[in-house]
Structure formats: C-alpha cells, structure tokens
Short mmCIF file of C-alpha atoms and ligand atoms in Angstrom, two decimals:
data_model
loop_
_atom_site.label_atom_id
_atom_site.label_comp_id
_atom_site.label_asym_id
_atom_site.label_seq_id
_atom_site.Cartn_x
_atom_site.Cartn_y
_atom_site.Cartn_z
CA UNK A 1 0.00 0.00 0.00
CA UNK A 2 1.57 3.88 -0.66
CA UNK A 3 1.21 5.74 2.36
CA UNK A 4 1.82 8.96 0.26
CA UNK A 5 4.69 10.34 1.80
CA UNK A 6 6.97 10.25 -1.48
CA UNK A 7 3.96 11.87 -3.32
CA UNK A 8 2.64 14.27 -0.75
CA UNK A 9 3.65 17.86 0.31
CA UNK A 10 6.37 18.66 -2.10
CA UNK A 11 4.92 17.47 -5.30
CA UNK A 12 8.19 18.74 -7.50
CA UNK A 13 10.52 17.73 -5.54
CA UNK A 14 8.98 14.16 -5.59
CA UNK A 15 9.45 14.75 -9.80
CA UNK A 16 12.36 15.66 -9.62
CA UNK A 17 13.97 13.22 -7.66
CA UNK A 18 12.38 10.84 -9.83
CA UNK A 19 13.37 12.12 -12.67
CA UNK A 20 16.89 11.97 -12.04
CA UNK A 21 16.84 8.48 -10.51
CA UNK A 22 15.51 7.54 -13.77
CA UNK A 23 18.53 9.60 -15.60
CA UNK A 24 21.13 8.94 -12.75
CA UNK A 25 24.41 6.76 -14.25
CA UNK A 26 25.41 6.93 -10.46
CA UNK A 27 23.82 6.69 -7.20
CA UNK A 28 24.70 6.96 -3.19
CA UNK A 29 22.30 5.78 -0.53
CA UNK A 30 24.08 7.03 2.96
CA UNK A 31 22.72 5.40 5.62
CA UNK A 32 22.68 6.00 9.45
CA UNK A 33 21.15 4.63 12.20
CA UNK A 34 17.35 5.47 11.49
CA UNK A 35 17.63 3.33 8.13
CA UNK A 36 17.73 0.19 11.13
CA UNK A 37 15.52 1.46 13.56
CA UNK A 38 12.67 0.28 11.72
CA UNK A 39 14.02 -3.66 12.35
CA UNK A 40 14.21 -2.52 16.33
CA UNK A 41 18.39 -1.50 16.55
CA UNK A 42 18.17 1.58 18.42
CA UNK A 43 19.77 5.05 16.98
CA UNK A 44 22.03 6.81 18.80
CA UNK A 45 20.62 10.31 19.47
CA UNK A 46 16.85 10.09 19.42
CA UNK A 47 14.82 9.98 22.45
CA UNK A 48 15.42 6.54 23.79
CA UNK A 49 18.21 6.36 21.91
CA UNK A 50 21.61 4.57 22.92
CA UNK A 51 23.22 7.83 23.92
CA UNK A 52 20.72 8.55 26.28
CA UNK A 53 21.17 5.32 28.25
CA UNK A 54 24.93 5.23 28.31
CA UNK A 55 27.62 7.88 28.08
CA UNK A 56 29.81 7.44 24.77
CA UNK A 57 33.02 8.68 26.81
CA UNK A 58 32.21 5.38 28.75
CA UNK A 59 31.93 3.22 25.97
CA UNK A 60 32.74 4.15 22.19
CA UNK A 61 36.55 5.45 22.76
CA UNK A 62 39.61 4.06 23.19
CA UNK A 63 40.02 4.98 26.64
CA UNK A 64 37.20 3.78 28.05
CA UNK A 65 38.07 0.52 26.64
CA UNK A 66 41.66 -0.05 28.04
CA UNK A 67 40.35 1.35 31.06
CA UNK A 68 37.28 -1.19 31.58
CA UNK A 69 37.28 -3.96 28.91
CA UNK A 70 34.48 -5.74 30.45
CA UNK A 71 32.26 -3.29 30.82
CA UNK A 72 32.93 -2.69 26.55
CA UNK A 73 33.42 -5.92 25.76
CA UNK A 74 29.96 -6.86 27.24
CA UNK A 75 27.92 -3.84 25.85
CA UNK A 76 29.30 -4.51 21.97
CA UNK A 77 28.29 -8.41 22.91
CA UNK A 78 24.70 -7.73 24.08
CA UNK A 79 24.35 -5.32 20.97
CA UNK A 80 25.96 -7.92 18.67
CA UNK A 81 23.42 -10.35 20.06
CA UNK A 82 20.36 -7.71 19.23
CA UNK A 83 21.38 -7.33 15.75
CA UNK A 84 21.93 -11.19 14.98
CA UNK A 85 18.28 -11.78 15.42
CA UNK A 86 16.81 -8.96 13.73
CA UNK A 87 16.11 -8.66 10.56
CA UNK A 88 16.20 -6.10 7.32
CA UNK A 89 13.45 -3.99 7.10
CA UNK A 90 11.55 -3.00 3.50
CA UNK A 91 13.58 0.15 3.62
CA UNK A 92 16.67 -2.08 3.29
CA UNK A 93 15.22 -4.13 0.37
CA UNK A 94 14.14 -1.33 -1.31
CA UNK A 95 17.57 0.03 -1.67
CA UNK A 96 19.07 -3.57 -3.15
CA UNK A 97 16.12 -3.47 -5.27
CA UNK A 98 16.86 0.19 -6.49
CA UNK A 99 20.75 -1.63 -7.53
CA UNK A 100 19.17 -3.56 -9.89
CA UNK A 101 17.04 -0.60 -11.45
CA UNK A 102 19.92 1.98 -12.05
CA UNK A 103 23.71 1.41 -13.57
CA UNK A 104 25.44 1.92 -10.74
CA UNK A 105 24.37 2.01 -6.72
CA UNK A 106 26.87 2.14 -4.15
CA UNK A 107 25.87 2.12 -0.40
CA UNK A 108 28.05 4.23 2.18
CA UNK A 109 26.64 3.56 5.55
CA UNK A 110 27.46 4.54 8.68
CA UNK A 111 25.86 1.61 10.65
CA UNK A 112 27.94 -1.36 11.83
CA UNK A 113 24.92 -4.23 11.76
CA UNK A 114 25.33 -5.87 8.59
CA UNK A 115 21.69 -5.33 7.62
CA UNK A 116 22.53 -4.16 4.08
CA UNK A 117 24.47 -7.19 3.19
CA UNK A 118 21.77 -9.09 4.16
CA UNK A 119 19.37 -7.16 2.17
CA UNK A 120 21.26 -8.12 -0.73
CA UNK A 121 22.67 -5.04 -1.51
CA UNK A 122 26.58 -5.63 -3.00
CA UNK A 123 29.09 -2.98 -3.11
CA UNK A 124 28.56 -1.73 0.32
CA UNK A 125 31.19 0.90 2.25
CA UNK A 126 31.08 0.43 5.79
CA UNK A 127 32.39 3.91 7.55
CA UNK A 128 32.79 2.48 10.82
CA UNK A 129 32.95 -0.57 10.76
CA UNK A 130 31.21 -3.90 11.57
CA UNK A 131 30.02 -5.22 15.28
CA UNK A 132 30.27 -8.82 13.76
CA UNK A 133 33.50 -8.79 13.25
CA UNK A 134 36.57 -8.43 16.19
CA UNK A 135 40.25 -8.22 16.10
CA UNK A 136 43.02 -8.47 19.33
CA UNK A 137 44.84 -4.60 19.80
CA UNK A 138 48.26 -6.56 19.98
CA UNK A 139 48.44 -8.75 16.96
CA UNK A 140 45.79 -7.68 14.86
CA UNK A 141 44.21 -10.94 14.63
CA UNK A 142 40.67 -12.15 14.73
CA UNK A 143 41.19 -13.96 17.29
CA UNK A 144 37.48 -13.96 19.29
CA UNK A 145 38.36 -16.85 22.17
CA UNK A 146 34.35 -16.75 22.77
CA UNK A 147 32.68 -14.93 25.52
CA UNK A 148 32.35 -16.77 28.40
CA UNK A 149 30.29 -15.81 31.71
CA UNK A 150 33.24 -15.27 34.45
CA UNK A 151 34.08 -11.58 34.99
CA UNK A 152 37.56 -11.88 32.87
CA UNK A 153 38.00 -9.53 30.03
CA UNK A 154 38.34 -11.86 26.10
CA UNK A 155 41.31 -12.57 24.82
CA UNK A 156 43.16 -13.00 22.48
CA UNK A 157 43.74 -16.80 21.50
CA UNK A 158 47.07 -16.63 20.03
CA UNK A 159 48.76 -13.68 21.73
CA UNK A 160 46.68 -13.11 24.78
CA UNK A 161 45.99 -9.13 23.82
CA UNK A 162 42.67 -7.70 24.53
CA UNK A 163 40.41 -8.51 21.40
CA UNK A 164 38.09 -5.52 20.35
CA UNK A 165 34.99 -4.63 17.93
CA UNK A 166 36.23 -4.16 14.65
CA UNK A 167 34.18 -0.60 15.12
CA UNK A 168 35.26 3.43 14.67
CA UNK A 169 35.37 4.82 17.91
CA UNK A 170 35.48 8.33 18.73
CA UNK A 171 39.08 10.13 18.18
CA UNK A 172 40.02 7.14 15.86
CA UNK A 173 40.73 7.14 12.13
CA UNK A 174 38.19 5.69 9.35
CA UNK A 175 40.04 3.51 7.23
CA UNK A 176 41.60 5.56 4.83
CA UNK A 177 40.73 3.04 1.75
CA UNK A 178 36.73 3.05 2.98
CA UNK A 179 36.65 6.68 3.00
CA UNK A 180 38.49 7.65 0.06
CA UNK A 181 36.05 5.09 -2.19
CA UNK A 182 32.85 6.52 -0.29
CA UNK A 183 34.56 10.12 -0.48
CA UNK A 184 34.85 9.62 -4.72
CA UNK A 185 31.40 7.81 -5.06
CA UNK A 186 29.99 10.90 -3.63
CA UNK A 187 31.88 12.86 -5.63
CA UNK A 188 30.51 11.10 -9.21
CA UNK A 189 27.02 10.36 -7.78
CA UNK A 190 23.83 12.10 -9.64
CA UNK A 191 21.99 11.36 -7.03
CA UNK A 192 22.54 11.26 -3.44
CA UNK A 193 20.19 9.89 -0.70
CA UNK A 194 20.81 10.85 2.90
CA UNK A 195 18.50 8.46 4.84
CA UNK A 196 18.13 8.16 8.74
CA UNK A 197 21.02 10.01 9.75
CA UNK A 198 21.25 12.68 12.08
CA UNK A 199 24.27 14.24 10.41
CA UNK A 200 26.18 15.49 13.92
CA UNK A 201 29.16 12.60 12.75
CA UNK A 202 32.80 13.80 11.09
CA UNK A 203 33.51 12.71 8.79
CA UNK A 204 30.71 11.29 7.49
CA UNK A 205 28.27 14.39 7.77
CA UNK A 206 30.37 16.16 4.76
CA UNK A 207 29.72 13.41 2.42
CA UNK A 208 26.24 14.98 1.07
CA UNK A 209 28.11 18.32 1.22
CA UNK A 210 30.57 16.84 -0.84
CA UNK A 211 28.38 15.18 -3.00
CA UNK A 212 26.15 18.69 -3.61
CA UNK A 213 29.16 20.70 -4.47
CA UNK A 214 30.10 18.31 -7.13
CA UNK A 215 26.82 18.46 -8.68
CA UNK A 216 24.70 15.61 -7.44
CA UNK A 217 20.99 16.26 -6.33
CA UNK A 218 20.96 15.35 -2.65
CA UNK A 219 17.43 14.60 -1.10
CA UNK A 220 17.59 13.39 2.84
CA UNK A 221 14.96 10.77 3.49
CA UNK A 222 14.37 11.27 7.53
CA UNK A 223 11.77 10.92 10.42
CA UNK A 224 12.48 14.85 11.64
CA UNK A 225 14.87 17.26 9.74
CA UNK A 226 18.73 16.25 10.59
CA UNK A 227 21.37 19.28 11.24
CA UNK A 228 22.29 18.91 7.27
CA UNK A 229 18.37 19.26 6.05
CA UNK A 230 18.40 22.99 5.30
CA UNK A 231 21.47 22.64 2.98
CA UNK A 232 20.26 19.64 0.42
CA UNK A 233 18.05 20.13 -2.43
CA UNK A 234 14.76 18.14 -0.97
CA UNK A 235 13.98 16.35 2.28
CA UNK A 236 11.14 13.41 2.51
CA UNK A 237 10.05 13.55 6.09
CA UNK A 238 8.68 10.11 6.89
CA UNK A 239 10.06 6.29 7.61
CA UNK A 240 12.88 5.14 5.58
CA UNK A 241 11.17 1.54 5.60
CA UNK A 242 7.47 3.13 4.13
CA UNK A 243 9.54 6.14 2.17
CA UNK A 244 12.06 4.08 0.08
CA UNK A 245 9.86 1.07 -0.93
CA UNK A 246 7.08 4.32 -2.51
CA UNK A 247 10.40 5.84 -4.19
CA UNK A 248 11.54 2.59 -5.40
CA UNK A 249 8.37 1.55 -6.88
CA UNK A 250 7.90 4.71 -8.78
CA UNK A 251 10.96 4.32 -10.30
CA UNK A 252 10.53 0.79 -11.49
CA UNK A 253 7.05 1.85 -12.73
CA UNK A 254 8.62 4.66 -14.67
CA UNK A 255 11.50 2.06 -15.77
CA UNK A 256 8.99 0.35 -17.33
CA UNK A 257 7.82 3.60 -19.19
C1 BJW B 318 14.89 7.82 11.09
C2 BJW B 318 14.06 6.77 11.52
C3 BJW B 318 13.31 6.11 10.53
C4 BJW B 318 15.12 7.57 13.25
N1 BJW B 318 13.40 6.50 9.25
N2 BJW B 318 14.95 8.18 9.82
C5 BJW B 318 34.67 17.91 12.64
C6 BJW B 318 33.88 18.73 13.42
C7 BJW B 318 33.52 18.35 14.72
C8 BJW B 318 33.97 17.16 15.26
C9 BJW B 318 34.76 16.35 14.49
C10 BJW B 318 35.11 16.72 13.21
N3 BJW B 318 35.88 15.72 12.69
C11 BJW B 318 36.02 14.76 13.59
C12 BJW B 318 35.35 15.11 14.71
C13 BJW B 318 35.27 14.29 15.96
C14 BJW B 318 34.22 13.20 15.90
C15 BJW B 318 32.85 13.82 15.68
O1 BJW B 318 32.30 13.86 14.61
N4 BJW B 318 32.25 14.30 16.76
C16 BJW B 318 30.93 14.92 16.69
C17 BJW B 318 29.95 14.07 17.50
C18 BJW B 318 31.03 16.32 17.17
N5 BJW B 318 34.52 12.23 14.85
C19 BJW B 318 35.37 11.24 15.05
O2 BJW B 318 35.98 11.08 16.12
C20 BJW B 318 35.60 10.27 13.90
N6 BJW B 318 37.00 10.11 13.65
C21 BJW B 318 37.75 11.06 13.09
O3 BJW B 318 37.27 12.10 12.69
O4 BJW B 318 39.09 10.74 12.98
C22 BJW B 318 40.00 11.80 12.64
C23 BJW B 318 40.41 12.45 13.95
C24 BJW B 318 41.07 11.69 14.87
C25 BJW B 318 41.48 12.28 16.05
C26 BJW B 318 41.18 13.62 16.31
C27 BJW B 318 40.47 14.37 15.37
C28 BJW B 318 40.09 13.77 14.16
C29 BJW B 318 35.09 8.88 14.23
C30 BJW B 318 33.62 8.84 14.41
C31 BJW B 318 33.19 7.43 14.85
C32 BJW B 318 31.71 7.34 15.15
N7 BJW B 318 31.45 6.11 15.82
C33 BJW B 318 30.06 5.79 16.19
C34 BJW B 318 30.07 4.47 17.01
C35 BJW B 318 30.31 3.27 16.09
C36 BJW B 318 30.41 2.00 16.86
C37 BJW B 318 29.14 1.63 17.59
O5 BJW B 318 28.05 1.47 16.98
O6 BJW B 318 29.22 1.46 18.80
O7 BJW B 318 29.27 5.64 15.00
S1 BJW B 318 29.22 7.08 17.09
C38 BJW B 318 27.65 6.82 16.34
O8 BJW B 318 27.26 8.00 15.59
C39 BJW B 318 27.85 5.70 15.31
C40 BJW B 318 27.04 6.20 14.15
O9 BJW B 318 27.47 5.57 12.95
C41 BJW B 318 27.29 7.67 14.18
C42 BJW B 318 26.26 8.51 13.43
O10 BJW B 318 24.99 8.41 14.04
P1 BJW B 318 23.69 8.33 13.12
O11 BJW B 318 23.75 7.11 12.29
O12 BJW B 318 23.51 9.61 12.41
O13 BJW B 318 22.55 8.08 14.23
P2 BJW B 318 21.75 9.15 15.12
O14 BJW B 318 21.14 8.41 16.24
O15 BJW B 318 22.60 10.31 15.46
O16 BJW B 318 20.59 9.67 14.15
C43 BJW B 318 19.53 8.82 13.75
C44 BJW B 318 18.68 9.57 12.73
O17 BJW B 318 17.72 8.70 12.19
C45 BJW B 318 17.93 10.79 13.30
O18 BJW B 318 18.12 11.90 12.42
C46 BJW B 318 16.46 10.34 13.29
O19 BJW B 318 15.55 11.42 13.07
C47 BJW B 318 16.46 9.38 12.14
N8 BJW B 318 15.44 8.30 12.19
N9 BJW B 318 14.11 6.66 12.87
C48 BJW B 318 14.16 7.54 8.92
N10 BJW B 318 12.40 5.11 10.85
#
C-alpha cells in the first residue's frame, strides 16, 4: 500500500527526484542509524536512543576501553546479540532493489549491523565498521576466544591481547581506503540519498556536502529534519522503511515507461 509520503507535500521535488533516478548513471544511498531502527536496533541520538542510556566517553573510545574492557566488551556483545536476530526492514530491500534498477548504486553507511548485506545489496562501504567482526589490539588478529560468563576480560587466542569490535570509535581514524572510495562515489554520484542520519558525525556528515558541491541532487529521506536538512536540495520527512519502498516503486514503474 503507498502511504503517500513520497507523493505528498512537495509534489516537484517528488518529480524531480524521480526524474533523475531515472537519468542517474550513479547513485549513493548514505545510511545512518534510522535506516535500522525500523528492524528494532536503536539510533544513537533520538529519544530513547543509545546515547541517552549510556555515556559514549564510557563506551565508544579508546580509553574507556583499556580502562574497563568488560564493561565494553559486554555492551558490543549484548548489541551484537540484538542485531543477529533482527532482521532487514523494507527500507533495506528497497535500496538492493533500487541496484538492480539503475547502472550503478553504491551504499556508504554509517551503521555497523550488517543489515545491508543481508538485504542483498553488494558494493557496500562500511564507515565504521562492523560489530560482527573483532580483532586483538596486539596482533591484529581475529582472534574472538568466545565470551564466556566469568568476569575476565576476552582474549586474544594466540597472543593473549585484549580482542576488540572491529568498530570506529570516537578520536580514531576511518580507514583511509573506505573513506576515500565513499569520499569519490559521492563525488561522481547524480543522485545522493541521505537516509536516517542525524548528520552530527565527522567525517561522514560532509559526504552529502561533498556530493552537492560536485553536482549531485541530494534529497535526505528522515523521520524529523537532521542538522544537514536545510542545505540539500529536498527532504522526505517520513520512515525510511514506508519512504524508500514508494520511491523505489515509482521508479521501477517509470522504468517500465
Ligand atoms: C529515522 C528513523 C526512521 C530515526 N526512518 N529516519 C569535525 C567537526 C567536529 C567534530 C569532528 C570533526 N571531525 C572529527 C570530529 C570528531 C568526531 C565527531 O564527529 N564528533 C561529533 C559528535 C562532534 N569524529 C570522530 O571522532 C571520527 N574520527 C575522526 O574524525 O578521525 C580523525 C580524527 C582523529 C582524532 C582527532 C580528530 C580527528 C570517528 C567517528 C566514529 C563514530 N562512531 C560511532 C560508534 C560506532 C560503533 C558503535 O556502533 O558502537 O558511529 S558514534 C555513532 O554516531 C555511530 C554512528 O554511525 C554515528 C552517526 O549516528 P547516526 O547514524 O547519524 O545516528 P543518530 O542516532 O545520530 O541519528 C539517527 C537519525 O535517524 C535521526 O536523524 C532520526 O531522526 C532518524 N530516524 N528513525 C528515517 N524510521
């Protein structure tokens, strides 16, 4: 069923946007947080959101690691946990469907849950990283020895070292190789779609800046304005999960001719 928020309010910008999805050669969808929310992974900064429960100078940083492992180790294993047994949501699927309808899609998300991979979208850029995977600080391995229930901190199986998230905490680098490929898709995209991201993050918050100065048409797909709203050419306020699947439809209807 179309719940009308694609079509409703801004009638040209709804045009327009199609119009050059159905003319793009390239295409971004950046992703945050709210593109998830919709399977139940919580976003950061809304009310109720992760950052309201727990400090991020506690958790997300270096620091607070080294200083309590434990405590980190067992807040990244109760969210890895969450996000094995949820699921992607239509707004996912819509956005490996839209791959198939233009030449070329790439995804640059911000979100570390995997869900776009298992959407079945395929040439993915994960900013900061991935919560599945883990590697020890010492030797670089993946070396996971398993989380056990006694109070010790995991280690390391080959070198003993504390083993981590393979996730971008605050005050660390985004690998360089990620970046630069999400930093030149942005920069040939036609199109640009900023979905469910508050747009506070460096950074990743200059990609639809980026994008925009090189000539893209950037639309932000988002519950509530973000902090970048008032700079892109359109904004669709509404669910990414009811919003993409109405956008993606109109373009395969207009594919079609
Ligand atoms: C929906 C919805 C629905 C809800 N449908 N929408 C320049 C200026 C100022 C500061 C800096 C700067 N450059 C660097 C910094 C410092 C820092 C930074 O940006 N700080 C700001 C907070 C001020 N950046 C860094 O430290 C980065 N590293 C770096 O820059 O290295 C170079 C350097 C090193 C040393 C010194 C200086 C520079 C690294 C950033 C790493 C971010 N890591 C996290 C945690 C990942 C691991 C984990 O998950 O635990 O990444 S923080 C967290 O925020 C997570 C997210 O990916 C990221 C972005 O959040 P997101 O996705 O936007 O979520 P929310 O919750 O904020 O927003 C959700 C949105 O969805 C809302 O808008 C809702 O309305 C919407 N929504 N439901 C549609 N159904």
């Amino acid at each position: 069923m179309n719940s009308g928020y694609f079509t409703a309010g801004r009638r040209t910008g709804a045009s327009e946007l199609l119009d050059r999805l159905e003319h793009a050669q390239s295409v971004v969808v950046f992703t945050g947080a709210g593109i998830s929310a919709e399977s139940g992974v919580p976003t950061f900064r809304d009310p109720g959101g992760i950052w309201e429960r727990f400090k991020p100078d506690e958790l997300a940083n270096v620091r607070a690691f080294l200083a309590n492992p434990v405590l980190v180790q067992g807040w990244y294993a109760h969210r890895r946990q969450l996000m094995e047994r949820v699921k992607p949501n239509p707004g996912h699927v819509a956005i490996a469907e839209l791959e198939q309808l233009v030449p070329k899609l790439t995804v640059v998300t911000q979100n570390v849950d995997g869900l776009h991979a298992r959407a079945g979208s395929s040439d993915i850029l994960e900013l900061h990283g991935n919560i599945h995977r883990t590697y020890c600080i010492d030797c670089r391995e993946d070396a996971r020895a398993g989380h056990d229930e006694s109070n010790e901190a995991v280690r390391c199986r080959y070198c003993g070292g504390l083993v981590r998230p393979d996730v971008v905490w605050f005050g660390e680098m985004l690998d360089p190789d990620v970046i630069g490929r999400a930093d030149e898709a942005s920069r040939e995209a036609d199109v640009f779609l900023s979905v469910g991201t508050s747009g506070l993050v460096y950074p990743a918050a200059d990609l639809p800046l980026v994008a925009q100065r090189s000539g893209a048409y950037v639309v932000e797909i988002n519950i509530a304005p973000s902090a970048l709203a008032e700079y892109l050419d359109d904004c669709i306020t509404g669910p990414a999960g009811e919003v993409l699947p109405e956008v993606v439809d109109a373009v395969r209807r207009a594919s079609r001719g």
